[in-house]
Amino acid sequence: MKKLRLTGAAGVALAGLLLAGCGVPGAGSTATDGFDGPRITERVTVGDVAKLGNSTLRVLADAGEEDTLKAAVPLYEKKYPNIKVEVATKGFDDLMKTVVNSMSGDNAPDLAQGNQGYGTDGPLVKSGLIRPIDDIARTYGWENLITDGTLKQWRWSAGGSIFGAGSLYGISPVTEYVGVFYNTDKLAKLGIAPPQTYAEFTAALDKAKAAGEQPLMLGNAEKYPASQVIGLVQGQKTDSRDVRSWIAGVPDTTVADPGSTEAARTVQDWAANGYFGPGYNGISADDAAAKFSQGQGVFYVAGSWNAPSLQESMNGRVGFTLPTRDDGTRATVGSMGLGWHIGAKTDKLPAAVAFLDLLMSDEFAQSIADVGRTPVTGGDDVKAASPVVEQVNKIGTELLADDGQNFYLDWASTTMYDTVGAKTQDLLDRRTSPEGFVGGLQDDWTAFQKQQREEAAAAKDAS
């Protein structure tokens, strides 16, 4: 575990300060979400935070947040001088494995990042380790800032058994999604204009292959990158609402639909025809990015978060696109960033809310953009850190307006991450058919939903 900043014990938290709403602006505790703690009905002020005295706000975050937090913490501590922010960061895999235990400990963080879906956020909600934030989102206007379809990635029933509906448990100031990077020098040499539509994209792949180039760079050793390619194509052939409903576990939904099956078939054909080059299942995601920056592959399907590093490593000779569907809208694998959650045990609620307010503010949006990320606030006043990041931000805004974030298939169950990875490698190696691929995902989903129903019934009987 890496420490971004460790301030030591700068003061003692005032235990019980927030009990029965004491010190919380507009506090009340009437709700139907099962949470009986204080509520936020008015914006937190400097005076509200000052009532905490000298305190430490403990934050647990993904290591990818370090640059963002390095910008945020000094601004926060300047505005709220009685609060010292202690940030601990962990790599993504480590964070996902440990955040539930961290939040259940005696010295749990006040703020922590989880991950949307049944794998991480589900247990956090089910165990009562994080509080719903509908009151905060309503007070600060976040519900009006982000579409309801997008916010569903943090909505849960009170018992954590139903994903995508119910109370809001998280928020993020950034949006991230999978798109297509391209080598501008190679496109110019091949006489290919940057593709704007899916038809133009597939035609460009064919032209690159015919010219002797490797059309697509892929490193799939970690098993998830190829699933992102499938998700990109799935966005062209399915309705985002249907995909999100399946991920959320809506009864009678399926991923074994014609569009998802055709997406799997397309990517399997690309693999069979050499579009990914040799040995892709033995190449790591990091090595794939490095190889692309060194000139291997004309296109690279990857997360928008790769834009800053590719801009630097390719000396600006990189562009970004997300091909539109036939109707001109955009859809792809994507979501908001890892959600920020407020710990149910925190006795520093005003300080935690103030920190989220800073991250979500228009004023901080430029700081987010300066580290190469795509903020959801700030509007046209935000200037991108580089041309390729500007492309990412522009398309990301359009994607949100189109309500085209399909989320991630692995959110659909606690075991789906492993299932998607294994089935994707089987698909590309032709050990399974496109129908077998989507059928395997559906089997995992069906088993998990059955388990959810049985657990809910047992809990009801026990009560």
PDB file of N, CA and C in Angstrom, residues 166-237:
ATOM      1  N   GLY A 166     -33.002   2.062  -6.459  1.00  0.00           N
ATOM      2  CA  GLY A 166     -32.998   2.332  -5.031  1.00  0.00           C
ATOM      3  C   GLY A 166     -32.211   3.583  -4.696  1.00  0.00           C
ATOM      4  N   SER A 167     -31.525   3.552  -3.574  1.00  0.00           N
ATOM      5  CA  SER A 167     -30.804   4.720  -3.078  1.00  0.00           C
ATOM      6  C   SER A 167     -29.441   4.859  -3.744  1.00  0.00           C
ATOM      7  N   LEU A 168     -28.966   6.096  -3.777  1.00  0.00           N
ATOM      8  CA  LEU A 168     -27.666   6.417  -4.368  1.00  0.00           C
ATOM      9  C   LEU A 168     -26.580   6.269  -3.306  1.00  0.00           C
ATOM     10  N   TYR A 169     -25.519   5.516  -3.634  1.00  0.00           N
ATOM     11  CA  TYR A 169     -24.471   5.251  -2.647  1.00  0.00           C
ATOM     12  C   TYR A 169     -23.097   5.788  -3.041  1.00  0.00           C
ATOM     13  N   GLY A 170     -22.964   6.398  -4.205  1.00  0.00           N
ATOM     14  CA  GLY A 170     -21.653   6.886  -4.611  1.00  0.00           C
ATOM     15  C   GLY A 170     -21.761   7.947  -5.684  1.00  0.00           C
ATOM     16  N   ILE A 171     -20.621   8.550  -5.984  1.00  0.00           N
ATOM     17  CA  ILE A 171     -20.551   9.596  -7.009  1.00  0.00           C
ATOM     18  C   ILE A 171     -19.102   9.708  -7.462  1.00  0.00           C
ATOM     19  N   SER A 172     -18.895  10.243  -8.658  1.00  0.00           N
ATOM     20  CA  SER A 172     -17.538  10.473  -9.159  1.00  0.00           C
ATOM     21  C   SER A 172     -17.521  11.744  -9.991  1.00  0.00           C
ATOM     22  N   PRO A 173     -16.426  12.499  -9.948  1.00  0.00           N
ATOM     23  CA  PRO A 173     -16.330  13.719 -10.754  1.00  0.00           C
ATOM     24  C   PRO A 173     -15.806  13.485 -12.163  1.00  0.00           C
ATOM     25  N   VAL A 174     -15.530  12.237 -12.526  1.00  0.00           N
ATOM     26  CA  VAL A 174     -14.948  11.962 -13.842  1.00  0.00           C
ATOM     27  C   VAL A 174     -15.760  10.897 -14.571  1.00  0.00           C
ATOM     28  N   THR A 175     -15.619  10.899 -15.887  1.00  0.00           N
ATOM     29  CA  THR A 175     -16.202   9.849 -16.704  1.00  0.00           C
ATOM     30  C   THR A 175     -15.090   9.173 -17.490  1.00  0.00           C
ATOM     31  N   GLU A 176     -15.218   7.878 -17.691  1.00  0.00           N
ATOM     32  CA  GLU A 176     -14.203   7.079 -18.379  1.00  0.00           C
ATOM     33  C   GLU A 176     -14.902   6.083 -19.286  1.00  0.00           C
ATOM     34  N   TYR A 177     -14.289   5.803 -20.407  1.00  0.00           N
ATOM     35  CA  TYR A 177     -14.941   4.889 -21.349  1.00  0.00           C
ATOM     36  C   TYR A 177     -13.914   4.322 -22.313  1.00  0.00           C
ATOM     37  N   VAL A 178     -14.314   3.291 -23.038  1.00  0.00           N
ATOM     38  CA  VAL A 178     -13.436   2.632 -23.999  1.00  0.00           C
ATOM     39  C   VAL A 178     -13.688   3.201 -25.385  1.00  0.00           C
ATOM     40  N   GLY A 179     -12.610   3.583 -26.048  1.00  0.00           N
ATOM     41  CA  GLY A 179     -12.693   4.108 -27.405  1.00  0.00           C
ATOM     42  C   GLY A 179     -11.544   3.592 -28.247  1.00  0.00           C
ATOM     43  N   VAL A 180     -11.227   4.316 -29.305  1.00  0.00           N
ATOM     44  CA  VAL A 180     -10.232   3.863 -30.272  1.00  0.00           C
ATOM     45  C   VAL A 180      -9.144   4.922 -30.438  1.00  0.00           C
ATOM     46  N   PHE A 181      -7.924   4.584 -30.024  1.00  0.00           N
ATOM     47  CA  PHE A 181      -6.767   5.425 -30.313  1.00  0.00           C
ATOM     48  C   PHE A 181      -6.229   5.052 -31.692  1.00  0.00           C
ATOM     49  N   TYR A 182      -5.631   6.018 -32.376  1.00  0.00           N
ATOM     50  CA  TYR A 182      -5.041   5.721 -33.679  1.00  0.00           C
ATOM     51  C   TYR A 182      -3.720   6.459 -33.846  1.00  0.00           C
ATOM     52  N   ASN A 183      -2.840   5.831 -34.611  1.00  0.00           N
ATOM     53  CA  ASN A 183      -1.532   6.397 -34.929  1.00  0.00           C
ATOM     54  C   ASN A 183      -1.712   7.342 -36.111  1.00  0.00           C
ATOM     55  N   THR A 184      -1.561   8.632 -35.878  1.00  0.00           N
ATOM     56  CA  THR A 184      -1.839   9.618 -36.929  1.00  0.00           C
ATOM     57  C   THR A 184      -0.884   9.479 -38.111  1.00  0.00           C
ATOM     58  N   ASP A 185       0.373   9.121 -37.854  1.00  0.00           N
ATOM     59  CA  ASP A 185       1.330   8.946 -38.948  1.00  0.00           C
ATOM     60  C   ASP A 185       0.918   7.786 -39.845  1.00  0.00           C
ATOM     61  N   LYS A 186       0.499   6.692 -39.232  1.00  0.00           N
ATOM     62  CA  LYS A 186       0.107   5.521 -40.023  1.00  0.00           C
ATOM     63  C   LYS A 186      -1.156   5.799 -40.838  1.00  0.00           C
ATOM     64  N   LEU A 187      -2.115   6.494 -40.242  1.00  0.00           N
ATOM     65  CA  LEU A 187      -3.320   6.816 -41.003  1.00  0.00           C
ATOM     66  C   LEU A 187      -2.985   7.684 -42.208  1.00  0.00           C
ATOM     67  N   ALA A 188      -2.103   8.657 -42.006  1.00  0.00           N
ATOM     68  CA  ALA A 188      -1.720   9.522 -43.123  1.00  0.00           C
ATOM     69  C   ALA A 188      -1.022   8.723 -44.219  1.00  0.00           C
ATOM     70  N   LYS A 189      -0.138   7.834 -43.824  1.00  0.00           N
ATOM     71  CA  LYS A 189       0.586   7.009 -44.794  1.00  0.00           C
ATOM     72  C   LYS A 189      -0.365   6.104 -45.572  1.00  0.00           C
ATOM     73  N   LEU A 190      -1.395   5.607 -44.905  1.00  0.00           N
ATOM     74  CA  LEU A 190      -2.360   4.710 -45.543  1.00  0.00           C
ATOM     75  C   LEU A 190      -3.458   5.457 -46.292  1.00  0.00           C
ATOM     76  N   GLY A 191      -3.487   6.773 -46.126  1.00  0.00           N
ATOM     77  CA  GLY A 191      -4.531   7.555 -46.778  1.00  0.00           C
ATOM     78  C   GLY A 191      -5.903   7.345 -46.164  1.00  0.00           C
ATOM     79  N   ILE A 192      -5.930   7.127 -44.862  1.00  0.00           N
ATOM     80  CA  ILE A 192      -7.186   6.878 -44.149  1.00  0.00           C
ATOM     81  C   ILE A 192      -7.516   8.086 -43.272  1.00  0.00           C
ATOM     82  N   ALA A 193      -8.705   8.622 -43.444  1.00  0.00           N
ATOM     83  CA  ALA A 193      -9.163   9.687 -42.562  1.00  0.00           C
ATOM     84  C   ALA A 193      -9.574   9.081 -41.224  1.00  0.00           C
ATOM     85  N   PRO A 194      -9.369   9.790 -40.120  1.00  0.00           N
ATOM     86  CA  PRO A 194      -9.806   9.258 -38.826  1.00  0.00           C
ATOM     87  C   PRO A 194     -11.279   8.855 -38.883  1.00  0.00           C
ATOM     88  N   PRO A 195     -11.589   7.606 -38.600  1.00  0.00           N
ATOM     89  CA  PRO A 195     -12.971   7.126 -38.751  1.00  0.00           C
ATOM     90  C   PRO A 195     -13.912   7.746 -37.723  1.00  0.00           C
ATOM     91  N   GLN A 196     -15.046   8.180 -38.203  1.00  0.00           N
ATOM     92  CA  GLN A 196     -16.050   8.777 -37.325  1.00  0.00           C
ATOM     93  C   GLN A 196     -17.243   7.854 -37.095  1.00  0.00           C
ATOM     94  N   THR A 197     -17.525   6.976 -38.052  1.00  0.00           N
ATOM     95  CA  THR A 197     -18.632   6.029 -37.924  1.00  0.00           C
ATOM     96  C   THR A 197     -18.082   4.614 -37.811  1.00  0.00           C
ATOM     97  N   TYR A 198     -18.933   3.698 -37.384  1.00  0.00           N
ATOM     98  CA  TYR A 198     -18.502   2.307 -37.264  1.00  0.00           C
ATOM     99  C   TYR A 198     -18.159   1.731 -38.631  1.00  0.00           C
ATOM    100  N   ALA A 199     -18.923   2.078 -39.650  1.00  0.00           N
ATOM    101  CA  ALA A 199     -18.635   1.587 -41.000  1.00  0.00           C
ATOM    102  C   ALA A 199     -17.267   2.072 -41.466  1.00  0.00           C
ATOM    103  N   GLU A 200     -16.944   3.320 -41.170  1.00  0.00           N
ATOM    104  CA  GLU A 200     -15.629   3.851 -41.538  1.00  0.00           C
ATOM    105  C   GLU A 200     -14.528   3.144 -40.759  1.00  0.00           C
ATOM    106  N   PHE A 201     -14.799   2.813 -39.504  1.00  0.00           N
ATOM    107  CA  PHE A 201     -13.803   2.127 -38.681  1.00  0.00           C
ATOM    108  C   PHE A 201     -13.491   0.742 -39.229  1.00  0.00           C
ATOM    109  N   THR A 202     -14.518  -0.043 -39.517  1.00  0.00           N
ATOM    110  CA  THR A 202     -14.271  -1.395 -40.028  1.00  0.00           C
ATOM    111  C   THR A 202     -13.616  -1.347 -41.405  1.00  0.00           C
ATOM    112  N   ALA A 203     -13.979  -0.356 -42.218  1.00  0.00           N
ATOM    113  CA  ALA A 203     -13.336  -0.211 -43.527  1.00  0.00           C
ATOM    114  C   ALA A 203     -11.863   0.134 -43.367  1.00  0.00           C
ATOM    115  N   ALA A 204     -11.546   0.950 -42.358  1.00  0.00           N
ATOM    116  CA  ALA A 204     -10.151   1.316 -42.103  1.00  0.00           C
ATOM    117  C   ALA A 204      -9.347   0.106 -41.646  1.00  0.00           C
ATOM    118  N   LEU A 205      -9.951  -0.751 -40.825  1.00  0.00           N
ATOM    119  CA  LEU A 205      -9.264  -1.975 -40.405  1.00  0.00           C
ATOM    120  C   LEU A 205      -8.937  -2.845 -41.611  1.00  0.00           C
ATOM    121  N   ASP A 206      -9.901  -3.002 -42.494  1.00  0.00           N
ATOM    122  CA  ASP A 206      -9.690  -3.833 -43.684  1.00  0.00           C
ATOM    123  C   ASP A 206      -8.598  -3.246 -44.572  1.00  0.00           C
ATOM    124  N   LYS A 207      -8.592  -1.929 -44.721  1.00  0.00           N
ATOM    125  CA  LYS A 207      -7.598  -1.283 -45.577  1.00  0.00           C
ATOM    126  C   LYS A 207      -6.205  -1.421 -44.977  1.00  0.00           C
ATOM    127  N   ALA A 208      -6.096  -1.278 -43.661  1.00  0.00           N
ATOM    128  CA  ALA A 208      -4.802  -1.431 -42.996  1.00  0.00           C
ATOM    129  C   ALA A 208      -4.279  -2.849 -43.166  1.00  0.00           C
ATOM    130  N   LYS A 209      -5.153  -3.828 -43.008  1.00  0.00           N
ATOM    131  CA  LYS A 209      -4.743  -5.225 -43.164  1.00  0.00           C
ATOM    132  C   LYS A 209      -4.282  -5.494 -44.592  1.00  0.00           C
ATOM    133  N   ALA A 210      -5.010  -4.976 -45.570  1.00  0.00           N
ATOM    134  CA  ALA A 210      -4.652  -5.184 -46.973  1.00  0.00           C
ATOM    135  C   ALA A 210      -3.309  -4.551 -47.315  1.00  0.00           C
ATOM    136  N   ALA A 211      -2.947  -3.497 -46.577  1.00  0.00           N
ATOM    137  CA  ALA A 211      -1.680  -2.804 -46.820  1.00  0.00           C
ATOM    138  C   ALA A 211      -0.518  -3.443 -46.069  1.00  0.00           C
ATOM    139  N   GLY A 212      -0.778  -4.531 -45.353  1.00  0.00           N
ATOM    140  CA  GLY A 212       0.287  -5.224 -44.633  1.00  0.00           C
ATOM    141  C   GLY A 212       0.524  -4.724 -43.230  1.00  0.00           C
ATOM    142  N   GLU A 213      -0.336  -3.861 -42.725  1.00  0.00           N
ATOM    143  CA  GLU A 213      -0.218  -3.355 -41.360  1.00  0.00           C
ATOM    144  C   GLU A 213      -1.031  -4.226 -40.399  1.00  0.00           C
ATOM    145  N   GLN A 214      -0.641  -4.210 -39.136  1.00  0.00           N
ATOM    146  CA  GLN A 214      -1.451  -4.842 -38.100  1.00  0.00           C
ATOM    147  C   GLN A 214      -2.561  -3.867 -37.743  1.00  0.00           C
ATOM    148  N   PRO A 215      -3.810  -4.196 -38.014  1.00  0.00           N
ATOM    149  CA  PRO A 215      -4.876  -3.211 -37.800  1.00  0.00           C
ATOM    150  C   PRO A 215      -5.063  -2.796 -36.343  1.00  0.00           C
ATOM    151  N   LEU A 216      -4.994  -3.765 -35.418  1.00  0.00           N
ATOM    152  CA  LEU A 216      -5.322  -3.497 -34.025  1.00  0.00           C
ATOM    153  C   LEU A 216      -4.235  -4.016 -33.089  1.00  0.00           C
ATOM    154  N   MET A 217      -3.839  -3.191 -32.134  1.00  0.00           N
ATOM    155  CA  MET A 217      -2.932  -3.634 -31.084  1.00  0.00           C
ATOM    156  C   MET A 217      -3.768  -4.186 -29.940  1.00  0.00           C
ATOM    157  N   LEU A 218      -3.364  -5.345 -29.422  1.00  0.00           N
ATOM    158  CA  LEU A 218      -4.070  -5.955 -28.298  1.00  0.00           C
ATOM    159  C   LEU A 218      -3.087  -6.706 -27.422  1.00  0.00           C
ATOM    160  N   GLY A 219      -3.207  -6.490 -26.117  1.00  0.00           N
ATOM    161  CA  GLY A 219      -2.492  -7.295 -25.136  1.00  0.00           C
ATOM    162  C   GLY A 219      -3.508  -7.834 -24.155  1.00  0.00           C
ATOM    163  N   ASN A 220      -3.700  -9.137 -24.145  1.00  0.00           N
ATOM    164  CA  ASN A 220      -4.810  -9.715 -23.391  1.00  0.00           C
ATOM    165  C   ASN A 220      -4.360 -10.674 -22.294  1.00  0.00           C
ATOM    166  N   ALA A 221      -3.126 -10.517 -21.816  1.00  0.00           N
ATOM    167  CA  ALA A 221      -2.636 -11.428 -20.778  1.00  0.00           C
ATOM    168  C   ALA A 221      -3.494 -11.359 -19.515  1.00  0.00           C
ATOM    169  N   GLU A 222      -3.993 -10.158 -19.197  1.00  0.00           N
ATOM    170  CA  GLU A 222      -4.846 -10.011 -18.007  1.00  0.00           C
ATOM    171  C   GLU A 222      -6.299 -10.384 -18.281  1.00  0.00           C
ATOM    172  N   LYS A 223      -6.603 -10.721 -19.515  1.00  0.00           N
ATOM    173  CA  LYS A 223      -7.902 -11.254 -19.956  1.00  0.00           C
ATOM    174  C   LYS A 223      -8.992 -10.204 -20.154  1.00  0.00           C
ATOM    175  N   TYR A 224      -8.880  -9.025 -19.511  1.00  0.00           N
ATOM    176  CA  TYR A 224      -9.955  -8.049 -19.671  1.00  0.00           C
ATOM    177  C   TYR A 224      -9.866  -7.193 -20.933  1.00  0.00           C
ATOM    178  N   PRO A 225      -8.656  -6.910 -21.499  1.00  0.00           N
ATOM    179  CA  PRO A 225      -8.615  -5.992 -22.643  1.00  0.00           C
ATOM    180  C   PRO A 225      -9.448  -6.440 -23.839  1.00  0.00           C
ATOM    181  N   ALA A 226      -9.440  -7.737 -24.153  1.00  0.00           N
ATOM    182  CA  ALA A 226     -10.230  -8.200 -25.296  1.00  0.00           C
ATOM    183  C   ALA A 226     -11.720  -8.042 -25.032  1.00  0.00           C
ATOM    184  N   SER A 227     -12.125  -8.148 -23.781  1.00  0.00           N
ATOM    185  CA  SER A 227     -13.544  -7.943 -23.474  1.00  0.00           C
ATOM    186  C   SER A 227     -13.946  -6.494 -23.722  1.00  0.00           C
ATOM    187  N   GLN A 228     -12.985  -5.570 -23.606  1.00  0.00           N
ATOM    188  CA  GLN A 228     -13.277  -4.177 -23.926  1.00  0.00           C
ATOM    189  C   GLN A 228     -13.500  -3.997 -25.427  1.00  0.00           C
ATOM    190  N   VAL A 229     -12.759  -4.756 -26.231  1.00  0.00           N
ATOM    191  CA  VAL A 229     -12.974  -4.709 -27.680  1.00  0.00           C
ATOM    192  C   VAL A 229     -14.375  -5.228 -28.005  1.00  0.00           C
ATOM    193  N   ILE A 230     -14.750  -6.329 -27.368  1.00  0.00           N
ATOM    194  CA  ILE A 230     -16.099  -6.866 -27.568  1.00  0.00           C
ATOM    195  C   ILE A 230     -17.142  -5.839 -27.136  1.00  0.00           C
ATOM    196  N   GLY A 231     -16.895  -5.187 -26.014  1.00  0.00           N
ATOM    197  CA  GLY A 231     -17.836  -4.187 -25.519  1.00  0.00           C
ATOM    198  C   GLY A 231     -17.985  -3.008 -26.453  1.00  0.00           C
ATOM    199  N   LEU A 232     -16.879  -2.605 -27.094  1.00  0.00           N
ATOM    200  CA  LEU A 232     -16.943  -1.517 -28.070  1.00  0.00           C
ATOM    201  C   LEU A 232     -17.884  -1.888 -29.213  1.00  0.00           C
ATOM    202  N   VAL A 233     -17.727  -3.106 -29.733  1.00  0.00           N
ATOM    203  CA  VAL A 233     -18.577  -3.558 -30.838  1.00  0.00           C
ATOM    204  C   VAL A 233     -20.005  -3.793 -30.346  1.00  0.00           C
ATOM    205  N   GLN A 234     -20.153  -4.305 -29.144  1.00  0.00           N
ATOM    206  CA  GLN A 234     -21.481  -4.513 -28.571  1.00  0.00           C
ATOM    207  C   GLN A 234     -22.261  -3.200 -28.515  1.00  0.00           C
ATOM    208  N   GLY A 235     -21.556  -2.105 -28.241  1.00  0.00           N
ATOM    209  CA  GLY A 235     -22.209  -0.803 -28.207  1.00  0.00           C
ATOM    210  C   GLY A 235     -22.834  -0.412 -29.532  1.00  0.00           C
ATOM    211  N   GLN A 236     -22.297  -0.957 -30.629  1.00  0.00           N
ATOM    212  CA  GLN A 236     -22.840  -0.676 -31.956  1.00  0.00           C
ATOM    213  C   GLN A 236     -24.094  -1.489 -32.252  1.00  0.00           C
ATOM    214  N   LYS A 237     -24.258  -2.600 -31.578  1.00  0.00           N
ATOM    215  CA  LYS A 237     -25.256  -3.583 -31.997  1.00  0.00           C
ATOM    216  C   LYS A 237     -26.345  -3.851 -30.964  1.00  0.00           C
TER     217      LYS A 237
END
